[in-house]
mmCIF file of C-alpha atoms (C1' of nucleotides) in Angstrom:
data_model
loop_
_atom_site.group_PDB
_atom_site.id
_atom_site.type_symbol
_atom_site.label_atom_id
_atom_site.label_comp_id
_atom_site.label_asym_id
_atom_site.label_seq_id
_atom_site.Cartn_x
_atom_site.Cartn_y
_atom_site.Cartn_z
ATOM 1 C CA UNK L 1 44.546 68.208 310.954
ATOM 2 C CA UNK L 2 44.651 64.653 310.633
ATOM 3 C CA UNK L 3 43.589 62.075 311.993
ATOM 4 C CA UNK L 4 44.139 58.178 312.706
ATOM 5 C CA UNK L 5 40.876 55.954 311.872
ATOM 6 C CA UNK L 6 37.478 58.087 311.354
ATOM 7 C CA UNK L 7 35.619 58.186 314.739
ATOM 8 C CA UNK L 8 35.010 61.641 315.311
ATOM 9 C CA UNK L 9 32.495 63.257 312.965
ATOM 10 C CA UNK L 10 31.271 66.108 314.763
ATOM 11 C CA UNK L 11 34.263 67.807 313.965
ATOM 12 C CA UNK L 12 33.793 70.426 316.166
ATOM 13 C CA UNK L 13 30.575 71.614 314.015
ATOM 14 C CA UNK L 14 27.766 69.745 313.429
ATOM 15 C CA UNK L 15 26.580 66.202 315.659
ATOM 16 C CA UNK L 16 25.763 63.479 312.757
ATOM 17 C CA UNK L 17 24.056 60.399 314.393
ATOM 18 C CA UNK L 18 26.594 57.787 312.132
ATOM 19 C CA UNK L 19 29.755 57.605 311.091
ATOM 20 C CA UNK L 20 30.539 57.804 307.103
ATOM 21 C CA UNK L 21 30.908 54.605 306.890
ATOM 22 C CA UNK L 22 27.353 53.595 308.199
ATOM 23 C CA UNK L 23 26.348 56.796 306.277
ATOM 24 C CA UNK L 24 27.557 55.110 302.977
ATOM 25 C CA UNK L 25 26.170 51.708 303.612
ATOM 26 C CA UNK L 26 22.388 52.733 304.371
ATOM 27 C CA UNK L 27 22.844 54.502 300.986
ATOM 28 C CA UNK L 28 24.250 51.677 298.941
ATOM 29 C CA UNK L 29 21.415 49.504 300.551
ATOM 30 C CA UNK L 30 18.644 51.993 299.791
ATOM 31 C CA UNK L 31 19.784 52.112 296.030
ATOM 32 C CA UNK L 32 20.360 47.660 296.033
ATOM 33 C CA UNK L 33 24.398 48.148 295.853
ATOM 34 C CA UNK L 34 26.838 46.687 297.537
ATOM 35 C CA UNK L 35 29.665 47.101 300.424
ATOM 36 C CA UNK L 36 32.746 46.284 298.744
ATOM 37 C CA UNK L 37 36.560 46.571 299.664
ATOM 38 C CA UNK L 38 37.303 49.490 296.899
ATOM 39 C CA UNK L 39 33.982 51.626 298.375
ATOM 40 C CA UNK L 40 35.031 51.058 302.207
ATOM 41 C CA UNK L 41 38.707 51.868 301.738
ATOM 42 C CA UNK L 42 38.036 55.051 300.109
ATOM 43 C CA UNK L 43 35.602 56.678 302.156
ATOM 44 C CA UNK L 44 38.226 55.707 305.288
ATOM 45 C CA UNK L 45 40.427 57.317 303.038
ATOM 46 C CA UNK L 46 38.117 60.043 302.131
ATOM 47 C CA UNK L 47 36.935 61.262 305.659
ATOM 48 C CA UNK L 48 40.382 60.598 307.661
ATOM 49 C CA UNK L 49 41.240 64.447 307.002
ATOM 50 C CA UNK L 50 39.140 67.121 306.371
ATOM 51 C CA UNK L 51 40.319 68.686 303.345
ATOM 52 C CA UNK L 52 39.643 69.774 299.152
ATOM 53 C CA UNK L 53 40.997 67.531 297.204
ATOM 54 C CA UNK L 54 40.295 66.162 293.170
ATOM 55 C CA UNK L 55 39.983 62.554 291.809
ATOM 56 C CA UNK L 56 43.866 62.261 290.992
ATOM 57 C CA UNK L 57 44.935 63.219 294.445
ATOM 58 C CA UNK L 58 42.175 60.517 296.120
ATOM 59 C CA UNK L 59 43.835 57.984 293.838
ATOM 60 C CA UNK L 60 47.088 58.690 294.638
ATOM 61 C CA UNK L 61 46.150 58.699 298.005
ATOM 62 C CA UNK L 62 43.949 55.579 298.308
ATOM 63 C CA UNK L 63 47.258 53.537 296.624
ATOM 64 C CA UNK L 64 49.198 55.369 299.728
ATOM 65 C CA UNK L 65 46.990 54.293 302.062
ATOM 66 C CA UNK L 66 45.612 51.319 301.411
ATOM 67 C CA UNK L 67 48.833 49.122 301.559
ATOM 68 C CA UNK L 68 47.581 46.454 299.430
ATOM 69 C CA UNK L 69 44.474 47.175 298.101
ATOM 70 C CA UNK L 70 44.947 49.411 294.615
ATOM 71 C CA UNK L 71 41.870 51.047 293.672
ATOM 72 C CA UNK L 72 41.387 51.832 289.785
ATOM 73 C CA UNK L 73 41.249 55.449 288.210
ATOM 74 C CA UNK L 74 37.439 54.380 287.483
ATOM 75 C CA UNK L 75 36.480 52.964 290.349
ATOM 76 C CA UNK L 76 37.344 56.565 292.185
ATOM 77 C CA UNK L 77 35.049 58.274 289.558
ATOM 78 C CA UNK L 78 31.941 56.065 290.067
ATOM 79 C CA UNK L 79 32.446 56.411 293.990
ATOM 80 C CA UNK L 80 32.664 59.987 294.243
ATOM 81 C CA UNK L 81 29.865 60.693 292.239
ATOM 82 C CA UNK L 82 27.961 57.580 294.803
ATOM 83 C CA UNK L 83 29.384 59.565 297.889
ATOM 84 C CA UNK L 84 28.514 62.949 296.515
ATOM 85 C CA UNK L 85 24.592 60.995 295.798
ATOM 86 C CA UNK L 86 24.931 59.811 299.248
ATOM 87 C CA UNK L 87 25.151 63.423 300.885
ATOM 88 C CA UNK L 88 28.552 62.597 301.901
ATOM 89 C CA UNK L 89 30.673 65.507 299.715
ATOM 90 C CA UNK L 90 29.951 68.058 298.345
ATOM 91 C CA UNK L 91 31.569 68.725 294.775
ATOM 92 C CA UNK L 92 32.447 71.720 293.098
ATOM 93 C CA UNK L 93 34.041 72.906 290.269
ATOM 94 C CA UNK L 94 37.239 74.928 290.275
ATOM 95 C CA UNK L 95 39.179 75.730 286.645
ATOM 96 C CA UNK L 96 38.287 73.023 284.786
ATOM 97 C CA UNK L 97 38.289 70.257 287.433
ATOM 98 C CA UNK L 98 36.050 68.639 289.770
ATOM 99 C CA UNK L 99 37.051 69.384 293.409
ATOM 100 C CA UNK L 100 35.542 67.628 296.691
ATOM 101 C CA UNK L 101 34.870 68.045 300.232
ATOM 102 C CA UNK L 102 33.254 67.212 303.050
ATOM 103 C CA UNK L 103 29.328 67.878 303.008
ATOM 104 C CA UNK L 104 28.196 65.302 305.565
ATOM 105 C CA UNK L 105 28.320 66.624 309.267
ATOM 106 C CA UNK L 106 29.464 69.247 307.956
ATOM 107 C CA UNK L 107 28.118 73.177 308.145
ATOM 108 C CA UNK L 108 27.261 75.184 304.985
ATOM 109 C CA UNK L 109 30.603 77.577 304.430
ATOM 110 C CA UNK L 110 32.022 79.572 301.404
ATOM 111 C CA UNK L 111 35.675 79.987 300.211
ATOM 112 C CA UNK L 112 38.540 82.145 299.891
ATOM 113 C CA UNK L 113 40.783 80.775 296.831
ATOM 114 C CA UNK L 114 44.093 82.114 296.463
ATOM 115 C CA UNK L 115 44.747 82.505 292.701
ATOM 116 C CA UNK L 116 48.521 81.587 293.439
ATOM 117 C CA UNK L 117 48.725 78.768 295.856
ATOM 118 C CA UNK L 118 45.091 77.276 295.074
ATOM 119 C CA UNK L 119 44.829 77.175 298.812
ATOM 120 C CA UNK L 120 40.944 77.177 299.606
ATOM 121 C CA UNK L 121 39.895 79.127 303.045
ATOM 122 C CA UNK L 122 36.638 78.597 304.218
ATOM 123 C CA UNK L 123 34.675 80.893 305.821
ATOM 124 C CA UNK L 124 30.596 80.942 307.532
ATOM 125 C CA UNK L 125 28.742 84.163 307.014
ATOM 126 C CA UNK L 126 24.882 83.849 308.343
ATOM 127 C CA UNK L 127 24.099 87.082 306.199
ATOM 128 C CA UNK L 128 25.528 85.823 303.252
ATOM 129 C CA UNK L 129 22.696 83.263 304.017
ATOM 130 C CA UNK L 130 20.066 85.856 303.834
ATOM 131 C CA UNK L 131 20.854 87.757 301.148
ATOM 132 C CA UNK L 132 21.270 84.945 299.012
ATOM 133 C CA UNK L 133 17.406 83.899 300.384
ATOM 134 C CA UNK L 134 16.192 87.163 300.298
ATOM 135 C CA UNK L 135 17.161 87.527 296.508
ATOM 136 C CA UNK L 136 16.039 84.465 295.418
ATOM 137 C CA UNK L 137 12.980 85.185 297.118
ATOM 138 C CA UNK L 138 12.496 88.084 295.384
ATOM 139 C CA UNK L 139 12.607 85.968 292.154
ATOM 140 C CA UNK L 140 10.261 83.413 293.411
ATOM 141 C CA UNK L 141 13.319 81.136 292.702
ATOM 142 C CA UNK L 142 13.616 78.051 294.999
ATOM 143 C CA UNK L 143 16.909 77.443 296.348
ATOM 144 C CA UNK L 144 18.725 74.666 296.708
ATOM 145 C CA UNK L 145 22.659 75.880 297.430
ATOM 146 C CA UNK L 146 25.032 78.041 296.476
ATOM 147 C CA UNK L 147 28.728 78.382 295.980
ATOM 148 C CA UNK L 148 30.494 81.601 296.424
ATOM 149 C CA UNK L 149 33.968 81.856 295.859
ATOM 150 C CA UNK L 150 35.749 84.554 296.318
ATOM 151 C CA UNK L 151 39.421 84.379 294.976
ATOM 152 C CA UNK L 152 42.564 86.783 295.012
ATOM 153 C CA UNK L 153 45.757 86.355 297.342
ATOM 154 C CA UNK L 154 45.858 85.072 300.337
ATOM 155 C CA UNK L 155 48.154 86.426 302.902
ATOM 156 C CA UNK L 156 50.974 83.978 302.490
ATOM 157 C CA UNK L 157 51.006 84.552 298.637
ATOM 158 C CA UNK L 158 51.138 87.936 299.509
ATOM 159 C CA UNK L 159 54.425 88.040 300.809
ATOM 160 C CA UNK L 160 56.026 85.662 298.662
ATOM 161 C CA UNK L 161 56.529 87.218 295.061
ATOM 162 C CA UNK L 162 53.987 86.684 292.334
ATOM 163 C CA UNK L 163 54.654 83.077 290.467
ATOM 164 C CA UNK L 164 51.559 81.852 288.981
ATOM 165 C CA UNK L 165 50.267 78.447 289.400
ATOM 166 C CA UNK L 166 48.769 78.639 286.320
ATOM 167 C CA UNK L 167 48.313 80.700 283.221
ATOM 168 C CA UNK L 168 44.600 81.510 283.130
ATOM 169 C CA UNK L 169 42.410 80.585 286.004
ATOM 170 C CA UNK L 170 39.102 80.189 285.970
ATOM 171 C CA UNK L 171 36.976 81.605 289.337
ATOM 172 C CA UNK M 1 17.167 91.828 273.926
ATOM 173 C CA UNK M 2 18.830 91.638 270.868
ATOM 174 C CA UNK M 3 19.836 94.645 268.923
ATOM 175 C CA UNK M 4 21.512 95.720 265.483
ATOM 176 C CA UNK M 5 24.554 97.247 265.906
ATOM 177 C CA UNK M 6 26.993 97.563 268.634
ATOM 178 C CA UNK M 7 25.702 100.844 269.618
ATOM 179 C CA UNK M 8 24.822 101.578 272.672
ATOM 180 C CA UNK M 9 27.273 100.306 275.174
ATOM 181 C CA UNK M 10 25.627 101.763 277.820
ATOM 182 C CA UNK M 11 23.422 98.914 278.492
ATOM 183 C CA UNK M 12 21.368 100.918 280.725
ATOM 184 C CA UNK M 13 24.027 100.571 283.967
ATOM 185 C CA UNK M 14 27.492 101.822 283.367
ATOM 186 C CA UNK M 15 28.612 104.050 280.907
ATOM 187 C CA UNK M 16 31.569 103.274 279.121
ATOM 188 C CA UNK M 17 34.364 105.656 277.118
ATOM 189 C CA UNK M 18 34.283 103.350 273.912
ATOM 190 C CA UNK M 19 32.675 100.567 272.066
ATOM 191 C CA UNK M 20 33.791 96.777 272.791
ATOM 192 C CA UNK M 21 35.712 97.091 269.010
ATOM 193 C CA UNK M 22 37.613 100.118 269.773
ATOM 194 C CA UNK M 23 38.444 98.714 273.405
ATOM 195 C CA UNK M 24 39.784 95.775 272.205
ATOM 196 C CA UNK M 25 41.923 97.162 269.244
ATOM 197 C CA UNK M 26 42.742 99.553 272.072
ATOM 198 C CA UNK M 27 44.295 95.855 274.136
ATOM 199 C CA UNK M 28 45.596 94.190 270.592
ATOM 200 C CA UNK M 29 47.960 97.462 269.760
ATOM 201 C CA UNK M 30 49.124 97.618 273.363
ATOM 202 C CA UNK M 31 50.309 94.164 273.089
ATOM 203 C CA UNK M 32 51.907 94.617 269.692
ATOM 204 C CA UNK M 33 48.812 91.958 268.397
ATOM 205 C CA UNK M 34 46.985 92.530 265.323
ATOM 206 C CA UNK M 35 43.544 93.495 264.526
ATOM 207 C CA UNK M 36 42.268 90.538 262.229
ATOM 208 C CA UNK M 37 38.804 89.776 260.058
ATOM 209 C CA UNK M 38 37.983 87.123 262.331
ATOM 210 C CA UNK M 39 38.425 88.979 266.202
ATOM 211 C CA UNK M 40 36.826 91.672 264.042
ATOM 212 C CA UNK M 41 33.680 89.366 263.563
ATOM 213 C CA UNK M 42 33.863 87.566 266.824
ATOM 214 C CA UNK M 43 33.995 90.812 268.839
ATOM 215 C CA UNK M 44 30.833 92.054 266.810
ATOM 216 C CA UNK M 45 28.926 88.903 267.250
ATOM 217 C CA UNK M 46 29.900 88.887 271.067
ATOM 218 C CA UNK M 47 28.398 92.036 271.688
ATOM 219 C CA UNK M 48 25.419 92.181 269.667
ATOM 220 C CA UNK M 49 23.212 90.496 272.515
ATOM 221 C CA UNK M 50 24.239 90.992 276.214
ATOM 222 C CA UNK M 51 23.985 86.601 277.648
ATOM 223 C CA UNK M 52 26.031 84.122 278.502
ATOM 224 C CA UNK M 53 27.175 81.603 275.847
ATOM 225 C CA UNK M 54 30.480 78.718 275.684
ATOM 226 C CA UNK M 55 32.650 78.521 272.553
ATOM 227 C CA UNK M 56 30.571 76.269 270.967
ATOM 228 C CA UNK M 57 27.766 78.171 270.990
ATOM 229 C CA UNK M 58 30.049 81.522 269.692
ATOM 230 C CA UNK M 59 31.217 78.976 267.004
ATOM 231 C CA UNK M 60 28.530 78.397 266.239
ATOM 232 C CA UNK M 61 26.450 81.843 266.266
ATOM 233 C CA UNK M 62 30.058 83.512 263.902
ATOM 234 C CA UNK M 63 29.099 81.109 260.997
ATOM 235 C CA UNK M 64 25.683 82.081 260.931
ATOM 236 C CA UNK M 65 26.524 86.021 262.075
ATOM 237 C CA UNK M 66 29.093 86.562 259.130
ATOM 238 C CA UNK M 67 28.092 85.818 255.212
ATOM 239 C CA UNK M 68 31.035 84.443 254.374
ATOM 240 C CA UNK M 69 33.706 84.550 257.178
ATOM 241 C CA UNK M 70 34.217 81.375 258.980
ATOM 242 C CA UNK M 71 36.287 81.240 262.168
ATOM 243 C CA UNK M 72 37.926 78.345 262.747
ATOM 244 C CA UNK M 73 37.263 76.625 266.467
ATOM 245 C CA UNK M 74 41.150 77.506 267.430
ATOM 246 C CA UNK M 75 40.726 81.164 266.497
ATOM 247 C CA UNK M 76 36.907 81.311 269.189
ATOM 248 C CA UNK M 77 39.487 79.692 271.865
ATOM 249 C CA UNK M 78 42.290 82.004 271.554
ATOM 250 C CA UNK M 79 39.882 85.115 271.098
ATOM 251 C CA UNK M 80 37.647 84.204 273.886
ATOM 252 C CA UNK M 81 40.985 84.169 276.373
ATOM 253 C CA UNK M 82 42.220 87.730 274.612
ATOM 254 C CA UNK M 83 38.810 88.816 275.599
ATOM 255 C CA UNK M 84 38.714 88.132 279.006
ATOM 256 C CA UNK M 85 42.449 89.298 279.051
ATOM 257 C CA UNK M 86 41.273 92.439 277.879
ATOM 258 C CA UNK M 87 38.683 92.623 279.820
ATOM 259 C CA UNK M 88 35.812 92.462 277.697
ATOM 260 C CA UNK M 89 34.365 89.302 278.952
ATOM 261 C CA UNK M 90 34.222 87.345 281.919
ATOM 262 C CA UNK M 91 34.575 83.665 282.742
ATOM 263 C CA UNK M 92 33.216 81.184 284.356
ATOM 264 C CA UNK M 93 33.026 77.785 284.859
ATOM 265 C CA UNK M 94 29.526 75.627 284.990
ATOM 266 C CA UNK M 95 29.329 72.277 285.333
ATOM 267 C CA UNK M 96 32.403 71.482 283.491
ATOM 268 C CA UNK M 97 32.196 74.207 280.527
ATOM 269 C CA UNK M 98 33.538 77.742 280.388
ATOM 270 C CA UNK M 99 30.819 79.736 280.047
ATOM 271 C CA UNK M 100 31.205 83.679 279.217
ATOM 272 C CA UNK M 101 29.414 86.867 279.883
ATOM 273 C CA UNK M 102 30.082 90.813 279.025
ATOM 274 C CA UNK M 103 32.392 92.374 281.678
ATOM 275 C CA UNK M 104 33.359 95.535 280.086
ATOM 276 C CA UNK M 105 31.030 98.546 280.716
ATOM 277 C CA UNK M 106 28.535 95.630 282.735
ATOM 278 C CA UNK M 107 28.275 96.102 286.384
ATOM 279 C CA UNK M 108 29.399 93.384 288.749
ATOM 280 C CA UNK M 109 26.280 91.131 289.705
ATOM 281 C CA UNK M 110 26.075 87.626 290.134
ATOM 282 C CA UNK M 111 23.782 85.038 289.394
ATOM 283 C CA UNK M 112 21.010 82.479 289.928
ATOM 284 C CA UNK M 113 21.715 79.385 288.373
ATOM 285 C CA UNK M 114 17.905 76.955 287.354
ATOM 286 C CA UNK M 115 19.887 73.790 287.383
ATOM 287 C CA UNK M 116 16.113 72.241 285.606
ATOM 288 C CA UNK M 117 16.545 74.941 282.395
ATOM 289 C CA UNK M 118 20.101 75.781 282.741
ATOM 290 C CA UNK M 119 19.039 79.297 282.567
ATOM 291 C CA UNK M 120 21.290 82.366 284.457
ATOM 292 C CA UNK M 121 19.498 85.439 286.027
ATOM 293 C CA UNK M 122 21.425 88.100 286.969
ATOM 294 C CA UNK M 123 21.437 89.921 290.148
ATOM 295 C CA UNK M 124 23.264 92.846 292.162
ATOM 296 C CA UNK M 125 23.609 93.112 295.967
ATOM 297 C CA UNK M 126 25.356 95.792 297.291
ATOM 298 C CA UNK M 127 25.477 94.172 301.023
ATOM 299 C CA UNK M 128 26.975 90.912 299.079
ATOM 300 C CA UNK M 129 29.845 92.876 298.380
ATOM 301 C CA UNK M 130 30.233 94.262 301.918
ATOM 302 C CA UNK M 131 30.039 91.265 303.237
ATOM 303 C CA UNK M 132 33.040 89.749 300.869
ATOM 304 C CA UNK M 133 35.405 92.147 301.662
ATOM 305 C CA UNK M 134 34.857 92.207 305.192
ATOM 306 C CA UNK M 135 35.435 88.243 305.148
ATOM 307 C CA UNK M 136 38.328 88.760 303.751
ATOM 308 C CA UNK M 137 39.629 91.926 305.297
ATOM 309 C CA UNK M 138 39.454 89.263 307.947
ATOM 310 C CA UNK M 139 42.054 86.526 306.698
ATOM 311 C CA UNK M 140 44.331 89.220 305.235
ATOM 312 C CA UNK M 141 43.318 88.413 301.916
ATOM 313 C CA UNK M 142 43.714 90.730 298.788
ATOM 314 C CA UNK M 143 40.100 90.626 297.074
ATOM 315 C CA UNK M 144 40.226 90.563 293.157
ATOM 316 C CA UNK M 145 37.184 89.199 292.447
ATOM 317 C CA UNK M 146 34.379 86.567 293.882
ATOM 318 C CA UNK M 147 31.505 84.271 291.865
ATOM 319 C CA UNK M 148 28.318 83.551 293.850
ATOM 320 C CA UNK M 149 25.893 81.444 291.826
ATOM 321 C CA UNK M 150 22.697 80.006 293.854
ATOM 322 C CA UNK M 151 21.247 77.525 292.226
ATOM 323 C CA UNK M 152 17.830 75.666 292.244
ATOM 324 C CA UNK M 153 14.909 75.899 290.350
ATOM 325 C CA UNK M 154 13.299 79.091 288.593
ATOM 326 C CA UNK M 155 10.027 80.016 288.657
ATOM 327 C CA UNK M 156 8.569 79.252 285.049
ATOM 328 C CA UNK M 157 10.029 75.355 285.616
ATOM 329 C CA UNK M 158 8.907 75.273 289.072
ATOM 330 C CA UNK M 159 5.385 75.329 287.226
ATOM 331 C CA UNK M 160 6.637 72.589 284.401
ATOM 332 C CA UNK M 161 6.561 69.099 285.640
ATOM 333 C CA UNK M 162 10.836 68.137 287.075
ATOM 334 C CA UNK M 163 12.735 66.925 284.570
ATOM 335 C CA UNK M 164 16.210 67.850 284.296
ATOM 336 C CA UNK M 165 18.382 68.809 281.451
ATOM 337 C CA UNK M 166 21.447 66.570 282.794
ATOM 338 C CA UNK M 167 21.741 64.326 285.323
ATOM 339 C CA UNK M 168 24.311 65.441 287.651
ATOM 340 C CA UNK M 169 25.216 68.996 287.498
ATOM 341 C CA UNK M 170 27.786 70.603 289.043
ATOM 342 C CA UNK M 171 27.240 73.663 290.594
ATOM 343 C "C1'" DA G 1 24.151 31.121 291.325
ATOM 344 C "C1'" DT G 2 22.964 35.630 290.610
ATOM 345 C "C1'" DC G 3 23.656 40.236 289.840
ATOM 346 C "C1'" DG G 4 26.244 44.119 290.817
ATOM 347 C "C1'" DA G 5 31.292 45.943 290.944
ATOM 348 C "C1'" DT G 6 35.782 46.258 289.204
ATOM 349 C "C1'" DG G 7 39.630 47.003 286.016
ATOM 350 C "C1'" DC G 8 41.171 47.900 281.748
ATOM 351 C "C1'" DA G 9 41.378 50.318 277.772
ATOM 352 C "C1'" DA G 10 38.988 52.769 274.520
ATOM 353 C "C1'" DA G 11 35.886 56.681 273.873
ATOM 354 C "C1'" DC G 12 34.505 61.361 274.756
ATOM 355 C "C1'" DT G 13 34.281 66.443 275.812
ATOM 356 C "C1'" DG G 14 36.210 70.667 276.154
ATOM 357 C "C1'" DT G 15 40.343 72.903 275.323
ATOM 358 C "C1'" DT G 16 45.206 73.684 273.890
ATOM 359 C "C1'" DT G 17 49.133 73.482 270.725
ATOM 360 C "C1'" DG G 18 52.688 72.702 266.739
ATOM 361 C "C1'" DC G 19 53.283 73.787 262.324
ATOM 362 C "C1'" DA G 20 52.694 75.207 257.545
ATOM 363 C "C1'" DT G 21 50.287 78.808 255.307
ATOM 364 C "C1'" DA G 22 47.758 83.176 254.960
ATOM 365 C "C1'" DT G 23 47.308 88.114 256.572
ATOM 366 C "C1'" DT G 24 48.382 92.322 258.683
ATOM 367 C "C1'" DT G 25 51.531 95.977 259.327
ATOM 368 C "C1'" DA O 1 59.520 91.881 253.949
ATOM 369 C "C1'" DA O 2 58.788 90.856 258.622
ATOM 370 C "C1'" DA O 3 56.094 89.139 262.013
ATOM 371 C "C1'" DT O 4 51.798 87.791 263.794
ATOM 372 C "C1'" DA O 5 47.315 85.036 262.996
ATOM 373 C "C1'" DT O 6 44.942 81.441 261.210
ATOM 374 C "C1'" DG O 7 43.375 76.690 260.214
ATOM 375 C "C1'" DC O 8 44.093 72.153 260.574
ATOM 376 C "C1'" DA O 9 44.838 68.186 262.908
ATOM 377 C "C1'" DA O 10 47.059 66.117 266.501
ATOM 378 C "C1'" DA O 11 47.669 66.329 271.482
ATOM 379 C "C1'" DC O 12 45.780 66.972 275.965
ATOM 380 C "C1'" DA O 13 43.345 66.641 280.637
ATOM 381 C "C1'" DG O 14 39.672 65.175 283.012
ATOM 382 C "C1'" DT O 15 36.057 62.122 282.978
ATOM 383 C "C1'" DT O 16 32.946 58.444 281.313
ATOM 384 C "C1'" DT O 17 31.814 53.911 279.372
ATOM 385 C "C1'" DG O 18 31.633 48.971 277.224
ATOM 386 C "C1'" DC O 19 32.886 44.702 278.269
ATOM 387 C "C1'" DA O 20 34.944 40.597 280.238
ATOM 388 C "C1'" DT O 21 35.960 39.080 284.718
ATOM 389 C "C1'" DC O 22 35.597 39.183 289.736
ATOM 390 C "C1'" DG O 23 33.221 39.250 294.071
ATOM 391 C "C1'" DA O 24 29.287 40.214 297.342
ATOM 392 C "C1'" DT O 25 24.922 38.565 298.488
#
DNA sequence: ATCGATGCAAACTGTTTGCATATTT
DNA sequence: AAATATGCAAACAGTTTGCATCGAT
């Protein structure tokens, strides 16, 4: 799953002409910001694994990775929204907090969410696609995304015994 | 939309044993919990209009529903969770806020999302569901329930001129 | 040198909780 | 009378913001 410095970003899905990193910059130029340390190290940080994560676990593991370089609480905040402006993740919102991942080179999917573990499977259904156009459609709505979730126990869970992760979870 | 009393529980789609009151004084005794003047009122209020509201918005809609009774913020909270523990009401989360909806004696259907007006249209697809559990039926994981919401833009504000209600929603 | 970015801490929003008091059974 | 519910205010979690300072252009 991971991997050393971010060069490949077709992972195994989608061809994207840059990498993140030139992704990011054309942005910040477009909008008149600027490259700096903080905004480089955490999109390295950001795209080295594919994976969900929320603002606490990027800071904890920008101040990981980054051996010198500490990154503030804030800082994280005003980036992710930036990379999320940029195209570069897509954010979503899973009980009560803000959760990330990939968007950039990467294909439209949907998610499994195990109630217990939190563990997020993704999944690609093309008919989910066109049922979700066909309704909206119907309701001369225009689309622009969609988020389905569908949550429950994923097999692992399954076996173990049933220990909450938390009280009341929002789906 | 709106009507006097909770009457008719049928709500044209699924018909249900008992009114919301009787349900959840059916819940409170079962868990040795008492049935009080204020989840009296908030259950009343709740199900006087079938749409979506937050706990503000019940707040605030109690103190004008009852003369005299007020409910205190606390008391919404705690209700709104008994609720959805009952199974009365359903939860969700939207951009940040818990937003709820009727469950009991409501048909599962999911939603377009306007992310101009905020507003939520309902749907039902019966292929959506398929589709779900075959996903899942596919990773070995134990379905208890899914969210879809597609969002975009609704057809009386595709007509209005773009402006949204807040600047970065999630979705 | 200029203007945007950062860090810090304080502010905020939505929600939860401890505790003394009021209500239901 | 016993035990749960309520209201209040304080505590919380996640996120945002004002401001002085720092750094990229």
């Amino acid at each position: 799953m991971s991997q050393e410095a971010s060069q490949d970003f077709s992972l195994g899905k989608v061809q994207v002409a840059s990498s993140p990193q030139e992704r990011f910059d054309e942005y910040l130029q477009s909008k008149g910001k600027r490259t700096t340390q903080q905004r480089r190290a955490l999109v390295e940080c950001v795209f080295e694994e594919h994976d969900h994560f929320d603002a606490d676990e990027l800071l904890e593991m920008i101040s990981r990775h980054a051996e010198g370089a500490g990154v503030s609480r804030a800082t994280v905040y005003r980036t992710l929204d930036e990379l999320v402006e940029a195209g570069l993740l897509r954010k979503m919102d899973l009980g009560g907090r803000a959760v990330y991942e990939h968007d950039y080179g990467y294909p439209q999917h949907d998610h499994l969410y195990c109630q217990l573990c939190r563990k997020l499977i993704e999944f690609r259904s093309e008919e989910l696609m066109a049922i979700r156009d066909a309704v909206a459609a119907k309701h001369s709505f225009r689309v622009t995304g969609h988020r389905l979730i569908v949550s429950g126990v994923c097999e692992e869970c399954s076996h173990k015994r049933h220990r909450r992760h938390s009280p009341l979870d929002l789906i």
